[in-house]
PDB file of C-alpha atoms in Angstrom:
ATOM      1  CA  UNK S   1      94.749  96.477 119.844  1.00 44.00           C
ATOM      2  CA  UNK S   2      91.046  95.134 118.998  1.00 43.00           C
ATOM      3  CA  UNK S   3      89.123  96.226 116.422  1.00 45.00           C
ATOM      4  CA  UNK S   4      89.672  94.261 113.696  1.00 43.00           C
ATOM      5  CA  UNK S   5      89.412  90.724 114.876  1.00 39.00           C
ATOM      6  CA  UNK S   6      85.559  90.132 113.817  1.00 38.00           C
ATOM      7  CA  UNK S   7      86.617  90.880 110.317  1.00 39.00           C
ATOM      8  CA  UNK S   8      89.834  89.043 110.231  1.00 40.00           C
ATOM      9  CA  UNK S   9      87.884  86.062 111.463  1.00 42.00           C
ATOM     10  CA  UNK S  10      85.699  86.660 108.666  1.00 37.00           C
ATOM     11  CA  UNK S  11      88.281  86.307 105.904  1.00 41.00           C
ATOM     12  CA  UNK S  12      89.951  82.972 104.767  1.00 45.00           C
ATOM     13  CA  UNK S  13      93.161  82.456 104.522  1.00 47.00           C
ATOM     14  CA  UNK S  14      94.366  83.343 100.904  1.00 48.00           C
ATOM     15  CA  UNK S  15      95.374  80.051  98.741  1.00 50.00           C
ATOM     16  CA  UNK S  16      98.935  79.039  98.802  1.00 50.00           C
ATOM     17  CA  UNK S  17     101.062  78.802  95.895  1.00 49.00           C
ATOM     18  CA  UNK S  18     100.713  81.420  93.814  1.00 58.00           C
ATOM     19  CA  UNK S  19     103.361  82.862  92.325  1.00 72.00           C
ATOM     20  CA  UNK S  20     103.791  86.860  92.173  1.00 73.00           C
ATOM     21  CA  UNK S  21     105.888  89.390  91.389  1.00 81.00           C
ATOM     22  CA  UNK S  22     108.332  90.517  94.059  1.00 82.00           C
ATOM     23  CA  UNK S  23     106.986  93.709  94.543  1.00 84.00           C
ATOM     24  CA  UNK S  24     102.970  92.697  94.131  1.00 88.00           C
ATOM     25  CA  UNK S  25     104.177  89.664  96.790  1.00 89.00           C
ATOM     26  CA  UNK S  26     105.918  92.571  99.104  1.00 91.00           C
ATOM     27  CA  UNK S  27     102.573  94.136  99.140  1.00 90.00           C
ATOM     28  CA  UNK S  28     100.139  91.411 100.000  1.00 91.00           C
ATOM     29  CA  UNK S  29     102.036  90.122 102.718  1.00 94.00           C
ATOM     30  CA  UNK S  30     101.663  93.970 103.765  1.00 94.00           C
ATOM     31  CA  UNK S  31      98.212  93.575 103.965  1.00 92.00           C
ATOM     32  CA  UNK S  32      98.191  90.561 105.539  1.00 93.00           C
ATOM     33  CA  UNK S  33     100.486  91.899 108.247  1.00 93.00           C
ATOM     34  CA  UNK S  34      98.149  94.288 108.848  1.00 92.00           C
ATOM     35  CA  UNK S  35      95.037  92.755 109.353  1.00 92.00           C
ATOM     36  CA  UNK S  36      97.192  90.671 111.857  1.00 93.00           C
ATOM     37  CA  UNK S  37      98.518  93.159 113.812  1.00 92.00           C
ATOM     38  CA  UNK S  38      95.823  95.307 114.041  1.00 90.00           C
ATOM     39  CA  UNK S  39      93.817  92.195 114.981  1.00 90.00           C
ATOM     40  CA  UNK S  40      96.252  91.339 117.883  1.00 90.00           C
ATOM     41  CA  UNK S  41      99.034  93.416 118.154  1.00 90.00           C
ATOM     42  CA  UNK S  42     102.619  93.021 117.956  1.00 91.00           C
ATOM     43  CA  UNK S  43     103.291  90.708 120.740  1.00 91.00           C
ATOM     44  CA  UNK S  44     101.029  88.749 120.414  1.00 92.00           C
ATOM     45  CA  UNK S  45     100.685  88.387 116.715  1.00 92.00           C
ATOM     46  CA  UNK S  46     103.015  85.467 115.156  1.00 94.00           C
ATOM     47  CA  UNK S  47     104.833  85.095 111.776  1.00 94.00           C
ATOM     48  CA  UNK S  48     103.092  81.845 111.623  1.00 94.00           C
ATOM     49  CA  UNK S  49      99.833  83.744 111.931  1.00 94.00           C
ATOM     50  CA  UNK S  50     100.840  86.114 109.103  1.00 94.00           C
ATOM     51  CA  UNK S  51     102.070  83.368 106.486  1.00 94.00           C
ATOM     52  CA  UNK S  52      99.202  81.989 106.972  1.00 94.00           C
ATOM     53  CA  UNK S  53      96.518  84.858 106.042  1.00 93.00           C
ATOM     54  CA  UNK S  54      98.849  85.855 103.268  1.00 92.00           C
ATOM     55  CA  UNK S  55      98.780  81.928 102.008  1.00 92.00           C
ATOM     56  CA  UNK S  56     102.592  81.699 101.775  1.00 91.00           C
ATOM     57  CA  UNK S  57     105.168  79.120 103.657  1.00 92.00           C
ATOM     58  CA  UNK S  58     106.597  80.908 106.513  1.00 92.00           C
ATOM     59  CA  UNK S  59     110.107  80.785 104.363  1.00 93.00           C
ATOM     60  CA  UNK S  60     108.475  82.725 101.394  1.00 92.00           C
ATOM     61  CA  UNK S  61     107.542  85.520 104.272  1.00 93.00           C
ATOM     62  CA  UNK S  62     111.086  85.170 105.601  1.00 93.00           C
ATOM     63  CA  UNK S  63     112.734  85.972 102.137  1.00 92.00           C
ATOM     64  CA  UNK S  64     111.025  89.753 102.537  1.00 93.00           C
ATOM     65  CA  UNK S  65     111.127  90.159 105.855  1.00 93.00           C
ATOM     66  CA  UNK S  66     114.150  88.903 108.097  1.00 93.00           C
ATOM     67  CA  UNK S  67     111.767  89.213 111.224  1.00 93.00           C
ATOM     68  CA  UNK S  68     108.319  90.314 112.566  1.00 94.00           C
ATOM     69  CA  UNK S  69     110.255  93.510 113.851  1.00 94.00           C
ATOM     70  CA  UNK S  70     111.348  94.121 110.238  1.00 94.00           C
ATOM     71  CA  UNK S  71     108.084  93.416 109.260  1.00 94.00           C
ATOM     72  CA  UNK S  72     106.134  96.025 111.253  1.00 94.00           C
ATOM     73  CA  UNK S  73     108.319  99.024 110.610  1.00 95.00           C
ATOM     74  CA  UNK S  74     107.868  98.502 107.109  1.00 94.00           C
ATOM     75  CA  UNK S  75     104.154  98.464 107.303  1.00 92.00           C
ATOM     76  CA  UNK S  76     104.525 101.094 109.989  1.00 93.00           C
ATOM     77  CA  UNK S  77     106.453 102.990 107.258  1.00 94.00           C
ATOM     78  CA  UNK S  78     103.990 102.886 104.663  1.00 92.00           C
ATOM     79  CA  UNK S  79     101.341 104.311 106.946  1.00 93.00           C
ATOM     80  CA  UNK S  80     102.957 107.067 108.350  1.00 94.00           C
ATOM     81  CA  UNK S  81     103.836 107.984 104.848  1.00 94.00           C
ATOM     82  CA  UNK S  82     100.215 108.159 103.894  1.00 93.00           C
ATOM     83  CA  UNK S  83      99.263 109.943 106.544  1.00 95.00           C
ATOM     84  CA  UNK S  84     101.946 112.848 105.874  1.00 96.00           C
ATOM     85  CA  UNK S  85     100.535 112.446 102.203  1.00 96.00           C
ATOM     86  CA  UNK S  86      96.999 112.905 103.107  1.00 96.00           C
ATOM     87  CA  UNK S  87      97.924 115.984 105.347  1.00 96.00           C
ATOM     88  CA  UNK S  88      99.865 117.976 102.207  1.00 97.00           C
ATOM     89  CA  UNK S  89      97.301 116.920  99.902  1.00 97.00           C
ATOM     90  CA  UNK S  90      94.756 118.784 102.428  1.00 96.00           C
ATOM     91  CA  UNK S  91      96.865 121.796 102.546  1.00 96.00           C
ATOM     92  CA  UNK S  92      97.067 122.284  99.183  1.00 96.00           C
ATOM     93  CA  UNK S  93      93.810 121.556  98.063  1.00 95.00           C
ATOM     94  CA  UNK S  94      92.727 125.109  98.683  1.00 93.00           C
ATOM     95  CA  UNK S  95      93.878 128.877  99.538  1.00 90.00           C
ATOM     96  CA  UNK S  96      91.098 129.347 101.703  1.00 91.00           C
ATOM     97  CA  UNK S  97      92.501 129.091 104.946  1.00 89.00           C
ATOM     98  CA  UNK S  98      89.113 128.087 106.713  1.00 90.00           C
ATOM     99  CA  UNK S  99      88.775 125.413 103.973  1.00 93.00           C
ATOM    100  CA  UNK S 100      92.022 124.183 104.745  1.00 92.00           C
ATOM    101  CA  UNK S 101      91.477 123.856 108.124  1.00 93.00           C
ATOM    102  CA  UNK S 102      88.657 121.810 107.404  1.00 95.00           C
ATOM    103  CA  UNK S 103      90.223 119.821 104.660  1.00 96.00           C
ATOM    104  CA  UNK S 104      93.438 118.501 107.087  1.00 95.00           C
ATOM    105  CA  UNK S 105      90.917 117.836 110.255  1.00 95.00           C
ATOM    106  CA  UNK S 106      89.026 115.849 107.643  1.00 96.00           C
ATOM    107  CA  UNK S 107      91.925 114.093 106.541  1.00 96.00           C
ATOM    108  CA  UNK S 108      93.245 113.163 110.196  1.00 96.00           C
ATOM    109  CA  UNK S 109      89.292 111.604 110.587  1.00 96.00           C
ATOM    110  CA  UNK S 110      89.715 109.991 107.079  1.00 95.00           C
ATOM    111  CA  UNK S 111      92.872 108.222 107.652  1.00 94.00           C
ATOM    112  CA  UNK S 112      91.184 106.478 111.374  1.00 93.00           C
ATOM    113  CA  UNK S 113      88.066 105.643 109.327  1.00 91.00           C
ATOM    114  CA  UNK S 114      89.311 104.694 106.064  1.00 79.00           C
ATOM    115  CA  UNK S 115      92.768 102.632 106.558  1.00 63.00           C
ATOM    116  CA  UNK S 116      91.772  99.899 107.856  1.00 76.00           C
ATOM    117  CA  UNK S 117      92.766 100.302 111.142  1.00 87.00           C
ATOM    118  CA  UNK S 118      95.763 100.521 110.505  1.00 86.00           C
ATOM    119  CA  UNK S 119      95.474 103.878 112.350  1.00 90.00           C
ATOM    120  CA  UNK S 120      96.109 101.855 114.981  1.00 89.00           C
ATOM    121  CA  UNK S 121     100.068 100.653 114.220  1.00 87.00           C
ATOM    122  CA  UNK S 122     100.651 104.565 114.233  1.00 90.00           C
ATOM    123  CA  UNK S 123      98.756 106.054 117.209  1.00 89.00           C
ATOM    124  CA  UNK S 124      97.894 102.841 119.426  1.00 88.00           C
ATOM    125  CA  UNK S 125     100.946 100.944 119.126  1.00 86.00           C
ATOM    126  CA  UNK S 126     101.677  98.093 122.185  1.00 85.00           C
ATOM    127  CA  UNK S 127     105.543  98.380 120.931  1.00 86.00           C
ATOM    128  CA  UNK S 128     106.159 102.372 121.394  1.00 83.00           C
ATOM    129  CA  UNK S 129     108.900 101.306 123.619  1.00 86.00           C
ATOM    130  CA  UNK S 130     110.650 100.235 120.673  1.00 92.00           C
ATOM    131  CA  UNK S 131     113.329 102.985 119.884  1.00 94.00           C
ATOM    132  CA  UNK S 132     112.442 102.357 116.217  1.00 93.00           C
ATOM    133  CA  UNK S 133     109.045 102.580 116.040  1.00 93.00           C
ATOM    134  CA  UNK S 134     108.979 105.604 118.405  1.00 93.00           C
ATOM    135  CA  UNK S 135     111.407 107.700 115.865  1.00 94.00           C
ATOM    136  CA  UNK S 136     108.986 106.688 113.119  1.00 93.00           C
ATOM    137  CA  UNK S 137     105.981 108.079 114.778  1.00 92.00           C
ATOM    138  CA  UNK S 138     107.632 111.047 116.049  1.00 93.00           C
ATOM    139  CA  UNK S 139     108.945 111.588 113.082  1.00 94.00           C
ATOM    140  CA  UNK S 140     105.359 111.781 111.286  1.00 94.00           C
ATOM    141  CA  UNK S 141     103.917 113.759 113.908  1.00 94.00           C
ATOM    142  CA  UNK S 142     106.763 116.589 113.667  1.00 95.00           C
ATOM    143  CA  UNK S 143     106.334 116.203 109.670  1.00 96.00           C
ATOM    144  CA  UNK S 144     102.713 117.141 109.947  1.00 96.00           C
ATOM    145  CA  UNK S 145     103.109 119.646 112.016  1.00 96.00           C
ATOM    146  CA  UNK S 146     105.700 120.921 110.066  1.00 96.00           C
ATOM    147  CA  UNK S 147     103.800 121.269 106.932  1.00 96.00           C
ATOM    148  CA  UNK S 148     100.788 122.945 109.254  1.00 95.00           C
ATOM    149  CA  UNK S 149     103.384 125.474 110.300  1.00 95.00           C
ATOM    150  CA  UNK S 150     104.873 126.008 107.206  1.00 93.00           C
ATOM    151  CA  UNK S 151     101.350 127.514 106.189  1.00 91.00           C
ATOM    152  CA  UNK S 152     100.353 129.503 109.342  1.00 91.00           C
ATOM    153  CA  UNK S 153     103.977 131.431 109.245  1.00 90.00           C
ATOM    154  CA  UNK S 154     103.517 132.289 105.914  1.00 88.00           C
ATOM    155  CA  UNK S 155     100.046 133.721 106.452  1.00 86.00           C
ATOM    156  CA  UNK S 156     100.458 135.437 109.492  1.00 86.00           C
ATOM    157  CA  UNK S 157     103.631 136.272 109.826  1.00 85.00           C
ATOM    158  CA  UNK S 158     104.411 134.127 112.848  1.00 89.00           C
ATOM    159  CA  UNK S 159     107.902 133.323 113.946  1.00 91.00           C
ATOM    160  CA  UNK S 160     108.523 129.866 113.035  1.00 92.00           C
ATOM    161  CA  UNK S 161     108.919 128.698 116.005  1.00 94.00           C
ATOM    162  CA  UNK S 162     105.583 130.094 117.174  1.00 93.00           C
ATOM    163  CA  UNK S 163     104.104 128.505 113.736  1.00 93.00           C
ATOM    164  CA  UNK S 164     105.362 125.485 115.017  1.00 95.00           C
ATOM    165  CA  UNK S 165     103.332 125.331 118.424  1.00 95.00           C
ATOM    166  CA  UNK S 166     100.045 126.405 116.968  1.00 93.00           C
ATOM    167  CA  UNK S 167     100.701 123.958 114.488  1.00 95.00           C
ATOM    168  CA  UNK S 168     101.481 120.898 116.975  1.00 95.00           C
ATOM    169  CA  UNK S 169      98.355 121.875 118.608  1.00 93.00           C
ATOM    170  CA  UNK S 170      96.048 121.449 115.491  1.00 93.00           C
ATOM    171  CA  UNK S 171      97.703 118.346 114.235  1.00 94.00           C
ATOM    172  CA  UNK S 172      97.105 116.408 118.034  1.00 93.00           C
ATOM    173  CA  UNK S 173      93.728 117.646 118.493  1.00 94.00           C
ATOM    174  CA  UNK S 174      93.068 116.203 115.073  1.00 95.00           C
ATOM    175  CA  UNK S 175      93.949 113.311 115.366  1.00 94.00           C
ATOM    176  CA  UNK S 176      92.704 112.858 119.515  1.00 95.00           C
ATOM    177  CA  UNK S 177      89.633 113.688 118.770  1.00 96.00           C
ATOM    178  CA  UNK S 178      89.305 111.592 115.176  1.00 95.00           C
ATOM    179  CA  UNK S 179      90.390 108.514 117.402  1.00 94.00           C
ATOM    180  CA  UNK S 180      87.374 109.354 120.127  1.00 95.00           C
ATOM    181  CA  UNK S 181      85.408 109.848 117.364  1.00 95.00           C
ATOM    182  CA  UNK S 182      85.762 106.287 116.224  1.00 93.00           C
ATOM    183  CA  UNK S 183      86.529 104.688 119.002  1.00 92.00           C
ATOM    184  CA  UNK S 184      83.793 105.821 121.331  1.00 94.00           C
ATOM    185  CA  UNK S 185      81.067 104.902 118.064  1.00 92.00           C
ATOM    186  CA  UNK S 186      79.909 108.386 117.597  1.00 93.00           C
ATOM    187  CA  UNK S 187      76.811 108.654 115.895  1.00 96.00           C
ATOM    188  CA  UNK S 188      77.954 112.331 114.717  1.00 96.00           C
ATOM    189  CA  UNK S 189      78.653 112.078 111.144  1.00 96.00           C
ATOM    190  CA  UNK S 190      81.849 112.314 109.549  1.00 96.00           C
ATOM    191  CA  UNK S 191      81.505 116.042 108.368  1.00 96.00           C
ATOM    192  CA  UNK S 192      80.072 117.269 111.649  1.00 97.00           C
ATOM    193  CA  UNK S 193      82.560 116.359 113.483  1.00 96.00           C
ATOM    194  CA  UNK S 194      84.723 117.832 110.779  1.00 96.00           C
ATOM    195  CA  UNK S 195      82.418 120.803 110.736  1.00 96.00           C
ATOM    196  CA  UNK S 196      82.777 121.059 114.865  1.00 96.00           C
ATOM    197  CA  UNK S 197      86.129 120.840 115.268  1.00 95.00           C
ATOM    198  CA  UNK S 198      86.958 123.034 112.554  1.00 94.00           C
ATOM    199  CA  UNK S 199      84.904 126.181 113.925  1.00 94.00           C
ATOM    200  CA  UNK S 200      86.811 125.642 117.309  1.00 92.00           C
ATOM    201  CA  UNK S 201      90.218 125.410 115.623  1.00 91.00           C
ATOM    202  CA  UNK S 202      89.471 128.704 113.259  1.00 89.00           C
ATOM    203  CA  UNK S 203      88.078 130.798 116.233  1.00 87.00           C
ATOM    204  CA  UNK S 204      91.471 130.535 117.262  1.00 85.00           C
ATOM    205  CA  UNK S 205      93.778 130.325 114.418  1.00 84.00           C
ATOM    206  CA  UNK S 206      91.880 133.079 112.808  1.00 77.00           C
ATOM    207  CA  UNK S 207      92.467 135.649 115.845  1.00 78.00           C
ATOM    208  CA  UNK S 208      96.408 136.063 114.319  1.00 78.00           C
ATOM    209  CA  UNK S 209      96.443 138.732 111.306  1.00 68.00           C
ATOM    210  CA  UNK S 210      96.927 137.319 107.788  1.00 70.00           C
ATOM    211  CA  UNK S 211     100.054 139.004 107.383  1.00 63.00           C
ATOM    212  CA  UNK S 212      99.271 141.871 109.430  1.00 49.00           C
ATOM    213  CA  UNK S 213      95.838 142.660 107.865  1.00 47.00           C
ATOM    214  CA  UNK S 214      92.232 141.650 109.073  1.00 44.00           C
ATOM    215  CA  UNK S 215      91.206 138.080 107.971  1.00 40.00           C
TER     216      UNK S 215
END
């Protein structure tokens, strides 16, 4: 789970004493959590650790989050969540079904570039043993591809069923390859990539009639 230590490093730890909001305090130790566990992981990152970049007393953390366990599911929570956000948002962003190809492939590469790594707590968790955390990333996976599927029945016709396949298959090679992509320091740009996947996906997708006429 590396990544994000250099810049972590890089950061002081935030002043203590400050007093917040509930809600604007939920959300910083959040971020904090995340730059933690992306930095290390979720074994080996510590509450201690975590108080300490948000610049709160490890009882202040405590009184949001009864445990690091609690902790990570709701940060894992809030990621998943924008990651099914930025998926609809793609869909519906155009009726041209090449364009929306495009648009959710781009979304899958913005979310690994763009969220601070916190790609990472979704895709490349070190606690997908946990029964928890497994049903929350399954469950965002299937809710993608859901929404994908939702769009490809209703254009071709598909059973849903059938949808649902050719959907799973888009959403997990959108998300592989975005990860390689990153991960392997491409020097493609953002779009091509987008561009290059896309016109492999729609020489496919676009073989099934829209609703039994000619694309």
């Amino acid at each position: 789970m590396g990544g994000g230590v250099t810049a972590i490093e890089q950061t002081e730890a935030r002043p203590r004493g400050t007093r917040l909001p509930r809600r604007a305090r939920r959300n910083q130790l959040l971020g904090a959590a995340q730059e933690v566990f992306v930095a290390q992981g979720y074994h080996a990152a510590a509450m201690d650790d975590i108080a300490e970049r948000a610049g709160v007393s490890k009882p202040v953390l405590y009184q949001h989050f009864p445990g690091k366990l609690d902790l990570y599911l709701a940060l894992l929570e809030q990621h998943c969540d924008n990651l099914l956000r930025a998926v609809r948002t793609a869909l519906a962003s155009t009726t041209d079904n090449k364009q929306r190809v495009a648009a959710t492939m781009d979304a899958y590469f913005a979310y690994v570039e763009d969220e601070g790594g916190a790609f990472r707590l979704v895709f490349e968790s070190d606690l997908t043993n946990e029964p928890a955390v497994r049903e929350r990333v399954d469950r965002v996976s299937l809710a993608c591809a859901e929404a994908i599927s939702e769009v490809i029945a209703e254009d071709t016709g598909l059973a849903k069923e059938e949808a649902m396949l050719l959907a799973v298959g888009l959403g997990g090679v959108s998300q592989v390859v975005a990860r390689y992509w990153l991960s392997s320091g491409s020097t493609v740009p953002r779009g091509t990539a987008v561009q290059l996947l896309t016109s492999l996906a729609w020489r496919g997708i676009a073989g099934f009639p829209k609703n039994g006429a000619e694309h």
